[in-house]
């Protein structure tokens, strides 16, 4: 294993991931800029939860998978060996992958998937990033069980820009997913059986065993850094701890101006670091940590609540001590979501500047939302009016090619694989958040946008009301972006542009497009390669809510994408 770190925590099963780790017990990561080796064996394992035993695809037999820990400036070398019948690939969600696009992971975008009994080595350097991210499978819906935390500590002797915590805890929120033949029938997917904290469903579910509850044990008068990760497939999640407030200090591995809150909202793929200051004296009670979905769509979803327990050491001798519950907002509380997301601001100081493009070279206006496609002949479909559900960007539902886009682009063999005519604006404008048009069928294609190196881009992502307005967590591979504004209704370029925050907008890799609204982002195309942008609801991703950017090489040697590694998987 070379310089790899020891596995310090037990596996955990939840859409929010809590993993207990004390920095003081990590002597191996005292040096900066070293190479850390990990090996991921993809295997099947029987896992029992809620009185059900299921065979799951896992990494090293663990669910969730092992923690990957490194420091800013380190190189990660992860050998993935596939021992299961499924194809697979691994995405390092939120890693910039500067000139290492071959290691990004999305199947048929930057690589062909790793086939049975084959292997691939992901090799990349963590540059200019520190914080909480995650890794997960990026083939079909294997992300349901193949995922884990990716913790990047600052360089040695570089402190956090907030008080040093007593301990650090990682909490993963995730679902026990059930995947049916949704793609074949064109219907929505079955809902998950449960949400989990670090793989444990908690006491509110039927048939939950005593040891199926995640318990966070704390000392009075201490500060804990909670690394929250939403690893859910298809759900944005509210999170709250009874009778406690937390201070938000980071989002998607970027520091933010601290703010206090008793309610958090994380979209799938989003991470949030918070400081929890415990009560000065043992309270003689326990406190539920609850998570449940925020949902505005019309389809089925898992309307359940996962619970963990915050327990103080040296509790009252009364075994029947009170357990307090937090009050979570209604399922469709869009106003609560908006009030929360608008509080995020970058630190924007000399050490962590906000390098938001003040002017832009290219502007894009992308509608994102649902639609449908005709039912194939001799097939019964269960989508709207006997059709199949579909999803699109600017009404283009992206069809995955049979070979990887990055390979096709790099070797100049794009003919028959992709075209470069993805529309910058909707081809058929309509009242996007009003009455839907009569024609709701989507077009299918593999189209990309080409950006010259160092282009500054502005993208307005507009939700549509076709088949119902819905929030969409959009994730951009290979980049962080600045969220300069958001609003409800249709974006008005004349008036809404005046509201853009170009001083300290939050920097993220995944942003929620408001239900019935829009969000504007800016980024600089300084990383050559092919980069996927997609909804992080896996069902919408499967239905085609995705597109890709090709960023051309720059003129200098360090601005060019190197050739692929010799072991790049073949299709």
Coordinates of C-alpha atoms in Angstrom, one line a residue:
X1 CA 0.0 0.0 0.0
X2 CA 3.1 2.3 0.1
X3 CA 2.2 5.7 1.6
X4 CA -1.5 5.0 1.9
X5 CA -3.3 5.9 5.1
X6 CA -4.7 3.4 7.5
X7 CA -8.4 2.9 7.4
X8 CA -9.4 4.6 10.6
X9 CA -13.2 4.3 10.7
X10 CA -15.9 1.7 10.4
X11 CA -18.1 1.7 7.4
X12 CA -21.2 3.8 7.4
X13 CA -24.4 3.8 5.4
X14 CA -26.3 7.0 4.9
X15 CA -27.1 9.8 2.5
X16 CA -25.3 12.0 5.1
X17 CA -21.9 10.5 6.0
X18 CA -20.5 11.1 9.5
X19 CA -17.0 9.5 10.0
X20 CA -15.2 10.0 13.2
X21 CA -11.6 11.1 12.8
X22 CA -9.3 13.0 15.1
X23 CA -6.5 14.9 13.3
X24 CA -4.1 14.2 16.1
X25 CA -4.2 10.4 15.2
X26 CA -3.0 10.9 11.6
X27 CA 0.8 11.1 12.0
X28 CA 1.2 9.6 8.5
X29 CA 0.0 12.8 6.9
X30 CA 2.5 15.1 8.4
X31 CA 4.4 15.4 5.1
X32 CA 3.1 17.4 2.1
X33 CA 3.2 16.5 -1.5
X34 CA 3.6 12.8 -1.2
X35 CA 2.0 10.0 -3.2
X36 CA -0.7 8.0 -1.5
X37 CA -1.6 4.6 -2.8
X38 CA -5.0 2.9 -2.4
X39 CA -6.5 -0.2 -3.8
X40 CA -10.2 -0.6 -4.5
X41 CA -11.4 -4.2 -5.0
X42 CA -14.9 -4.1 -6.5
X43 CA -16.7 -7.1 -5.0
X44 CA -20.2 -8.4 -4.2
X45 CA -21.1 -8.6 -0.5
X46 CA -24.3 -9.6 1.3
X47 CA -25.5 -6.7 3.5
X48 CA -28.4 -7.0 6.0
X49 CA -30.5 -3.9 7.0
X50 CA -34.1 -3.6 8.1
X51 CA -34.6 -7.4 8.0
X52 CA -33.5 -7.7 4.4
X53 CA -30.3 -9.2 3.1
X54 CA -29.1 -8.0 -0.3
X55 CA -26.1 -8.7 -2.5
X56 CA -24.5 -5.3 -3.1
X57 CA -21.6 -4.1 -5.2
X58 CA -19.0 -2.7 -2.7
X59 CA -15.4 -1.5 -2.5
X60 CA -13.2 -3.8 -0.4
X61 CA -16.4 -5.4 1.0
X62 CA -17.5 -2.2 2.7
X63 CA -20.7 -0.2 2.5
X64 CA -20.1 2.8 2.4
X65 CA -16.6 2.3 1.1
X66 CA -13.3 3.3 2.6
X67 CA -12.3 6.8 3.4
X68 CA -9.6 8.3 1.2
X69 CA -7.6 10.9 3.1
X70 CA -4.8 13.2 1.7
X71 CA -3.4 16.6 2.0
X72 CA -3.5 19.5 -0.5
X73 CA -0.6 18.9 -2.9
X74 CA -0.6 15.1 -2.6
X75 CA -0.8 12.7 -5.5
X76 CA -3.4 10.0 -5.3
X77 CA -2.9 6.7 -7.0
X78 CA -5.9 4.4 -6.7
X79 CA -5.9 1.0 -8.4
X80 CA -9.5 -0.2 -9.1
X81 CA -9.9 -3.9 -9.8
X82 CA -13.3 -5.1 -11.0
X83 CA -14.3 -8.5 -9.6
X84 CA -18.1 -8.2 -10.3
X85 CA -20.2 -8.8 -13.4
X86 CA -21.1 -5.1 -13.8
X87 CA -18.9 -2.6 -15.6
X88 CA -17.8 0.2 -13.3
X89 CA -15.9 3.5 -13.1
X90 CA -15.0 5.8 -10.2
X91 CA -15.5 9.6 -10.1
X92 CA -13.6 11.8 -7.7
X93 CA -16.4 14.3 -7.2
X94 CA -15.2 17.9 -6.9
X95 CA -11.5 17.2 -7.7
X96 CA -10.4 19.8 -10.3
X97 CA -8.4 17.1 -12.2
X98 CA -6.1 19.8 -13.7
X99 CA -4.6 18.2 -16.8
X100 CA -5.7 14.8 -15.5
X101 CA -9.1 14.4 -17.2
X102 CA -8.3 10.7 -17.9
X103 CA -8.8 10.2 -14.1
X104 CA -12.1 12.0 -13.8
X105 CA -14.2 8.8 -14.1
X106 CA -17.6 9.3 -15.8
X107 CA -18.2 6.3 -18.1
X108 CA -18.2 7.1 -21.8
X109 CA -17.2 10.7 -21.1
X110 CA -13.6 10.5 -20.0
X111 CA -13.1 6.8 -20.1
X112 CA -14.7 3.5 -21.1
X113 CA -15.9 1.6 -18.0
X114 CA -13.7 -1.0 -16.3
X115 CA -15.0 -4.3 -17.4
X116 CA -15.1 -7.5 -15.3
X117 CA -11.7 -8.8 -14.3
X118 CA -10.0 -5.7 -15.6
X119 CA -8.4 -2.8 -13.7
X120 CA -7.5 0.8 -14.0
X121 CA -5.3 3.2 -12.0
X122 CA -6.6 6.6 -11.3
X123 CA -3.6 8.9 -10.9
X124 CA -4.1 12.6 -10.1
X125 CA -2.7 15.4 -8.0
X126 CA -4.8 17.5 -5.6
X127 CA -3.9 21.1 -6.5
X128 CA -5.2 24.2 -4.7
X129 CA -8.0 22.3 -2.9
X130 CA -8.7 21.3 0.7
X131 CA -11.9 20.2 2.4
X132 CA -14.6 17.5 2.2
X133 CA -15.5 15.8 -1.1
X134 CA -16.6 12.3 -2.0
X135 CA -15.9 9.6 -4.5
X136 CA -18.5 7.4 -6.1
X137 CA -19.2 5.1 -9.0
X138 CA -20.1 6.8 -12.3
X139 CA -21.7 3.9 -14.2
X140 CA -25.4 3.2 -14.3
X141 CA -26.8 3.4 -10.7
X142 CA -23.9 1.7 -8.9
X143 CA -23.4 4.9 -7.0
X144 CA -26.2 3.6 -4.7
X145 CA -23.7 1.4 -2.9
X146 CA -20.2 2.4 -4.3
X147 CA -19.2 5.6 -2.6
X148 CA -17.2 7.0 0.2
X149 CA -15.7 10.2 1.7
X150 CA -12.7 12.0 0.2
X151 CA -11.1 14.1 2.9
X152 CA -8.4 16.7 1.9
X153 CA -6.6 18.2 4.8
X154 CA -4.6 21.5 4.4
X155 CA -0.9 21.5 3.8
X156 CA 1.2 20.9 7.0
X157 CA 1.2 23.8 9.4
X158 CA -1.5 25.6 7.5
X159 CA -4.4 26.1 9.9
X160 CA -8.1 26.2 9.2
X161 CA -9.5 29.7 8.9
X162 CA -11.7 28.9 11.9
X163 CA -11.1 27.7 15.5
X164 CA -9.3 24.3 15.6
X165 CA -11.9 21.7 16.5
X166 CA -11.6 19.2 19.3
X167 CA -12.4 16.4 16.8
X168 CA -13.5 15.9 13.2
X169 CA -16.5 13.7 12.3
X170 CA -17.6 12.6 8.9
X171 CA -21.3 12.0 8.3
X172 CA -22.6 10.5 5.1
X173 CA -26.3 10.7 4.2
X174 CA -27.3 8.1 1.8
X175 CA -30.2 5.7 0.7
X176 CA -30.5 2.0 0.6
X177 CA -31.6 2.1 -3.0
X178 CA -33.9 -0.2 -4.8
X179 CA -33.5 0.1 -8.6
X180 CA -36.2 -1.4 -10.8
X181 CA -36.7 -1.5 -14.5
X182 CA -37.5 2.2 -14.6
X183 CA -35.4 2.9 -17.7
X184 CA -37.0 0.0 -19.6
X185 CA -40.6 1.0 -18.7
X186 CA -40.0 4.7 -18.9
X187 CA -41.5 5.1 -15.4
X188 CA -40.1 6.7 -12.3
X189 CA -37.9 4.6 -10.1
X190 CA -39.0 2.7 -7.0
X191 CA -38.2 4.6 -3.8
X192 CA -35.4 3.6 -1.6
X193 CA -36.0 1.5 1.5
X194 CA -34.4 4.0 3.9
X195 CA -32.0 6.8 4.3
X196 CA -29.0 6.2 6.5
X197 CA -26.3 8.0 8.5
X198 CA -23.0 6.4 7.7
X199 CA -24.9 3.3 6.5
X200 CA -27.2 3.0 9.5
X201 CA -31.0 3.6 9.1
X202 CA -31.7 4.5 12.7
X203 CA -34.6 3.8 15.1
X204 CA -37.5 5.4 13.2
X205 CA -37.7 2.6 10.6
X206 CA -39.6 -0.7 11.2
X207 CA -37.4 -3.6 11.9
X208 CA -34.4 -1.5 12.7
X209 CA -32.0 -3.3 15.0
X210 CA -30.5 -1.8 18.1
X211 CA -27.1 -1.4 16.5
X212 CA -28.6 0.1 13.3
X213 CA -28.5 3.6 14.8
X214 CA -25.5 6.0 14.3
X215 CA -24.5 7.5 17.6
X216 CA -22.3 10.6 17.8
X217 CA -20.8 10.7 21.3
X218 CA -19.5 14.1 22.3
X219 CA -18.0 15.9 25.4
X220 CA -19.5 19.0 26.9
X221 CA -17.9 22.4 26.1
X222 CA -16.0 21.2 22.9
X223 CA -16.1 22.1 19.3
X224 CA -16.5 19.4 16.7
X225 CA -16.0 19.7 12.9
X226 CA -18.8 17.8 11.2
X227 CA -18.1 16.9 7.6
X228 CA -21.5 16.3 6.0
X229 CA -21.8 14.5 2.7
X230 CA -25.0 13.9 0.8
X231 CA -24.4 10.7 -1.1
X232 CA -28.1 10.1 -1.9
X233 CA -29.1 9.1 -5.4
X234 CA -32.1 11.2 -6.0
X235 CA -32.8 13.3 -3.0
X236 CA -32.0 16.7 -1.6
X237 CA -32.0 16.4 2.2
X238 CA -32.8 18.7 5.1
X239 CA -30.6 18.0 8.2
X240 CA -30.9 19.3 11.8
X241 CA -29.8 18.5 15.3
X242 CA -32.3 19.0 18.1
X243 CA -31.6 22.0 20.4
X244 CA -28.3 22.7 18.7
X245 CA -27.1 25.3 16.2
X246 CA -24.1 24.8 13.9
X247 CA -21.7 27.2 12.2
X248 CA -21.3 26.6 8.4
X249 CA -17.6 27.1 7.4
X250 CA -17.2 25.2 4.1
X251 CA -19.2 24.1 1.1
X252 CA -18.0 21.7 -1.6
X253 CA -14.4 22.0 -0.3
X254 CA -14.3 25.8 -0.4
X255 CA -14.3 27.9 2.7
X256 CA -17.2 30.3 3.2
X257 CA -17.9 33.2 5.5
X258 CA -19.2 31.5 8.7
X259 CA -22.8 31.7 9.6
X260 CA -25.0 30.0 12.2
X261 CA -28.0 27.9 11.4
X262 CA -30.2 25.2 12.9
X263 CA -31.2 23.8 9.5
X264 CA -29.0 22.5 6.6
X265 CA -30.0 21.5 3.1
X266 CA -27.6 19.4 1.0
X267 CA -28.2 18.3 -2.6
X268 CA -26.8 15.0 -3.9
X269 CA -23.1 15.4 -4.3
X270 CA -22.9 18.5 -2.1
X271 CA -20.8 18.6 1.0
X272 CA -20.9 21.1 4.0
X273 CA -18.6 21.4 6.9
X274 CA -20.0 22.8 10.1
X275 CA -18.7 23.5 13.6
X276 CA -20.8 22.0 16.4
X277 CA -20.2 23.6 19.8
X278 CA -21.5 21.3 22.5
X279 CA -23.3 22.5 25.6
X280 CA -21.0 23.5 28.5
X281 CA -22.5 21.0 30.9
X282 CA -23.9 17.5 30.3
X283 CA -27.6 18.1 29.6
X284 CA -28.9 14.8 30.9
X285 CA -30.7 14.2 27.6
X286 CA -30.0 13.0 24.1
X287 CA -30.7 14.7 20.8
X288 CA -31.9 13.3 17.5
X289 CA -30.1 14.2 14.3
X290 CA -32.7 14.0 11.6
X291 CA -32.6 14.1 7.8
X292 CA -35.4 13.9 5.4
X293 CA -36.0 14.9 1.7
X294 CA -36.8 18.2 0.2
X295 CA -39.0 17.5 -2.9
X296 CA -41.0 19.5 -5.3
X297 CA -41.4 17.0 -8.1
X298 CA -44.5 15.0 -9.0
X299 CA -42.9 11.5 -9.0
X300 CA -42.5 9.1 -6.1
X301 CA -39.8 9.6 -3.6
X302 CA -38.8 8.3 -0.2
X303 CA -40.8 10.4 2.3
X304 CA -39.1 9.0 5.4
X305 CA -36.8 10.3 8.1
X306 CA -33.4 8.9 9.1
X307 CA -32.3 9.5 12.7
X308 CA -29.0 9.4 14.4
X309 CA -28.4 10.3 18.1
X310 CA -26.1 12.9 19.6
X311 CA -25.1 11.7 23.0
X312 CA -23.1 13.4 25.7
X313 CA -20.5 11.5 27.6
X314 CA -21.2 11.0 31.3
X315 CA -25.0 11.2 30.7
X316 CA -27.5 11.3 33.5
X317 CA -27.9 8.0 35.3
X318 CA -31.6 8.1 34.3
X319 CA -31.8 5.6 31.5
X320 CA -35.2 7.1 30.5
X321 CA -33.7 10.5 29.8
X322 CA -35.5 12.6 27.3
X323 CA -34.6 12.4 23.6
X324 CA -35.3 15.7 21.9
X325 CA -36.4 15.9 18.2
X326 CA -35.7 18.8 15.9
X327 CA -38.5 20.3 13.8
X328 CA -37.8 19.9 10.1
X329 CA -39.6 22.1 7.4
X330 CA -42.3 20.7 5.2
X331 CA -41.2 18.4 2.3
X332 CA -41.8 21.1 -0.3
X333 CA -40.4 24.1 1.7
X334 CA -38.8 25.9 -1.2
X335 CA -38.7 29.2 0.7
X336 CA -36.6 27.6 3.5
X337 CA -34.2 26.2 0.9
X338 CA -33.8 29.6 -0.8
X339 CA -33.3 31.4 2.5
X340 CA -30.5 28.9 3.4
X341 CA -28.7 28.8 0.0
X342 CA -28.6 32.6 -0.3
X343 CA -26.5 32.9 2.9
X344 CA -23.4 31.3 1.4
X345 CA -20.5 33.7 0.6
X346 CA -16.9 33.0 -0.3
X347 CA -14.3 34.2 2.2
X348 CA -12.9 36.5 -0.5
X349 CA -9.8 37.5 1.5
X350 CA -6.1 37.7 0.5
X351 CA -5.5 34.1 1.4
X352 CA -8.6 32.7 -0.2
X353 CA -9.6 35.2 -2.9
X354 CA -12.8 35.0 -5.0
X355 CA -11.4 35.0 -8.5
X356 CA -14.9 35.4 -10.1
X357 CA -14.7 36.6 -13.7
X358 CA -15.8 40.2 -13.8
X359 CA -16.5 40.1 -17.5
X360 CA -17.4 37.1 -19.6
X361 CA -16.4 36.0 -23.1
X362 CA -19.4 33.7 -23.7
X363 CA -22.9 33.6 -22.3
X364 CA -25.1 30.5 -22.2
X365 CA -28.8 30.1 -21.3
X366 CA -29.6 26.4 -20.5
X367 CA -33.1 25.2 -19.7
X368 CA -33.1 22.1 -17.5
X369 CA -36.0 19.9 -16.8
X370 CA -38.2 16.9 -17.6
X371 CA -39.9 15.9 -20.8
X372 CA -40.9 12.7 -22.5
X373 CA -40.2 10.6 -25.5
X374 CA -42.4 8.3 -27.6
X375 CA -42.9 4.7 -26.4
X376 CA -41.1 2.3 -28.7
X377 CA -43.3 0.0 -30.8
X378 CA -44.4 -3.3 -29.2
X379 CA -43.6 -1.9 -25.7
X380 CA -45.8 -0.7 -22.8
X381 CA -44.5 2.5 -21.2
X382 CA -45.5 3.8 -17.8
X383 CA -44.5 7.5 -18.3
X384 CA -46.9 10.3 -18.9
X385 CA -49.8 9.3 -21.2
X386 CA -48.1 6.0 -22.1
X387 CA -44.8 7.7 -23.0
X388 CA -41.3 7.4 -21.5
X389 CA -39.9 10.0 -19.0
X390 CA -37.0 11.9 -20.4
X391 CA -34.9 14.9 -19.2
X392 CA -32.8 17.4 -21.1
X393 CA -30.7 20.5 -21.3
X394 CA -32.0 23.0 -23.9
X395 CA -34.3 20.2 -25.0
X396 CA -31.4 17.9 -25.9
X397 CA -31.4 14.6 -24.1
X398 CA -27.8 13.5 -24.2
X399 CA -27.3 10.0 -25.6
X400 CA -24.1 8.4 -24.3
X401 CA -21.7 7.3 -27.1
X402 CA -20.3 3.8 -27.3
X403 CA -16.8 5.1 -26.9
X404 CA -15.4 7.8 -24.6
X405 CA -15.8 11.4 -25.7
X406 CA -12.3 12.4 -24.3
X407 CA -10.6 9.6 -26.3
X408 CA -12.6 10.5 -29.5
X409 CA -11.7 14.2 -29.0
X410 CA -8.0 13.7 -28.2
X411 CA -7.3 11.4 -31.1
X412 CA -9.5 13.5 -33.5
X413 CA -11.9 10.7 -34.2
X414 CA -15.1 12.5 -33.3
X415 CA -17.0 11.6 -36.6
X416 CA -20.0 9.5 -35.6
X417 CA -19.3 10.0 -31.9
X418 CA -20.3 13.6 -31.2
X419 CA -21.0 17.0 -32.8
X420 CA -20.1 20.4 -31.6
X421 CA -23.4 22.2 -32.2
X422 CA -25.0 22.1 -28.7
X423 CA -27.3 25.1 -28.6
X424 CA -26.1 28.1 -26.4
X425 CA -29.7 29.2 -26.0
X426 CA -33.1 27.4 -26.2
X427 CA -34.0 26.7 -29.8
X428 CA -37.8 27.2 -29.1
X429 CA -38.3 29.8 -26.4
X430 CA -41.5 29.6 -24.3
X431 CA -42.7 30.7 -20.8
X432 CA -40.4 28.3 -19.0
X433 CA -42.0 28.5 -15.6
X434 CA -45.6 29.1 -16.9
X435 CA -48.0 26.9 -18.8
X436 CA -45.9 24.2 -20.6
X437 CA -46.1 23.9 -24.4
X438 CA -48.2 21.2 -26.0
X439 CA -45.1 19.6 -27.5
X440 CA -43.0 18.1 -24.7
X441 CA -41.0 15.5 -26.6
X442 CA -37.2 15.9 -26.3
X443 CA -34.6 15.6 -29.0
X444 CA -31.8 13.0 -28.6
X445 CA -28.2 13.5 -29.5
X446 CA -24.5 13.6 -28.4
X447 CA -23.7 17.3 -28.7
X448 CA -21.0 19.4 -27.0
X449 CA -20.0 23.0 -26.5
X450 CA -16.4 23.9 -27.4
X451 CA -14.6 26.5 -25.3
X452 CA -11.2 28.0 -26.2
X453 CA -8.7 27.8 -23.4
X454 CA -9.1 30.4 -20.7
X455 CA -12.6 31.5 -21.9
X456 CA -14.7 33.1 -19.2
X457 CA -18.2 31.6 -19.3
X458 CA -21.5 32.6 -17.8
X459 CA -24.2 30.0 -17.6
X460 CA -27.8 30.7 -16.6
X461 CA -29.5 27.4 -15.6
X462 CA -33.3 27.8 -16.0
X463 CA -35.8 25.3 -14.5
X464 CA -38.9 24.5 -16.6
X465 CA -42.4 23.6 -15.6
X466 CA -42.7 20.8 -18.1
X467 CA -44.1 17.8 -16.1
X468 CA -43.8 20.0 -13.0
X469 CA -41.3 22.5 -11.7
X470 CA -38.5 20.8 -9.7
X471 CA -35.2 21.6 -8.1
X472 CA -32.2 20.2 -10.0
X473 CA -28.7 19.8 -8.4
X474 CA -26.3 20.5 -11.3
X475 CA -22.8 19.2 -11.0
X476 CA -19.9 20.4 -13.3
X477 CA -16.9 18.1 -13.6
X478 CA -13.4 19.4 -13.6
X479 CA -14.3 22.8 -12.3
X480 CA -15.5 24.9 -9.4
X481 CA -17.8 27.8 -10.4
X482 CA -19.1 30.9 -8.7
X483 CA -22.8 31.1 -8.0
X484 CA -23.4 34.8 -8.8
X485 CA -27.2 34.9 -8.4
X486 CA -30.4 32.9 -8.2
X487 CA -34.1 33.8 -8.4
X488 CA -37.6 32.5 -9.2
X489 CA -39.5 32.7 -12.4
X490 CA -37.8 33.3 -15.8
X491 CA -34.4 34.9 -15.9
X492 CA -34.6 38.5 -17.0
X493 CA -31.2 39.4 -18.5
X494 CA -31.9 43.1 -18.3
X495 CA -32.8 43.3 -14.6
X496 CA -31.5 40.2 -13.0
X497 CA -27.9 40.8 -14.2
X498 CA -27.9 43.9 -12.1
X499 CA -28.2 41.7 -9.0
X500 CA -25.1 39.6 -9.7
X501 CA -22.7 39.3 -6.8
X502 CA -19.2 39.7 -8.3
X503 CA -17.5 40.4 -5.0
X504 CA -17.9 37.3 -2.8
X505 CA -20.1 34.7 -4.5
X506 CA -19.9 31.2 -3.1
X507 CA -17.6 28.7 -5.0
X508 CA -19.1 25.3 -5.6
X509 CA -19.1 22.2 -7.8
X510 CA -22.8 21.4 -7.4
X511 CA -25.6 23.9 -7.3
X512 CA -29.4 23.5 -6.9
X513 CA -31.4 25.1 -9.7
X514 CA -34.3 26.5 -7.8
X515 CA -37.7 24.9 -8.3
X516 CA -39.5 27.2 -10.7
X517 CA -36.5 29.5 -10.9
X518 CA -32.9 30.0 -12.2
X519 CA -29.3 30.2 -11.0
X520 CA -26.4 32.0 -12.7
X521 CA -22.8 30.7 -12.5
X522 CA -19.5 31.8 -13.9
X523 CA -16.2 29.9 -14.4
X524 CA -13.0 30.2 -16.3
X525 CA -12.2 27.4 -18.8
X526 CA -8.6 26.9 -17.7
X527 CA -8.6 23.0 -17.6
X528 CA -8.3 21.3 -21.0
X529 CA -10.3 18.2 -21.6
X530 CA -13.9 17.0 -21.9
X531 CA -16.1 17.8 -18.9
X532 CA -19.6 16.5 -18.1
X533 CA -22.3 18.8 -16.6
X534 CA -25.3 16.9 -15.3
X535 CA -28.2 16.7 -12.8
X536 CA -27.0 14.8 -9.8
X537 CA -30.4 13.1 -9.4
X538 CA -29.3 9.7 -11.0
X539 CA -32.8 9.2 -12.4
X540 CA -32.6 12.5 -14.3
X541 CA -29.0 11.7 -15.4
X542 CA -30.2 8.4 -16.8
X543 CA -33.0 10.1 -18.6
X544 CA -30.5 12.4 -20.3
X545 CA -30.2 15.6 -18.2
X546 CA -26.6 16.1 -19.1
X547 CA -24.3 17.8 -21.6
X548 CA -20.5 18.1 -22.1
X549 CA -17.9 20.9 -22.5
X550 CA -14.8 20.5 -24.5
X551 CA -12.1 22.9 -23.3
X552 CA -9.3 23.2 -25.9
X553 CA -5.6 23.2 -25.1
X554 CA -3.8 26.4 -24.3
X555 CA -0.6 27.6 -26.0
X556 CA 1.8 26.7 -23.2
X557 CA 3.0 23.1 -22.4
X558 CA 1.4 23.2 -19.0
X559 CA -1.9 24.1 -20.6
X560 CA -2.3 21.0 -22.7
X561 CA -3.9 17.7 -21.9
X562 CA -1.3 14.9 -21.9
X563 CA -1.9 11.6 -23.7
X564 CA -4.0 8.9 -22.0
X565 CA -2.3 6.3 -19.7
X566 CA -1.5 2.9 -21.1
X567 CA -4.1 1.1 -19.0
X568 CA -7.0 3.3 -20.0
X569 CA -10.0 0.9 -20.3
X570 CA -11.2 -0.1 -23.7
X571 CA -14.9 -0.2 -24.7

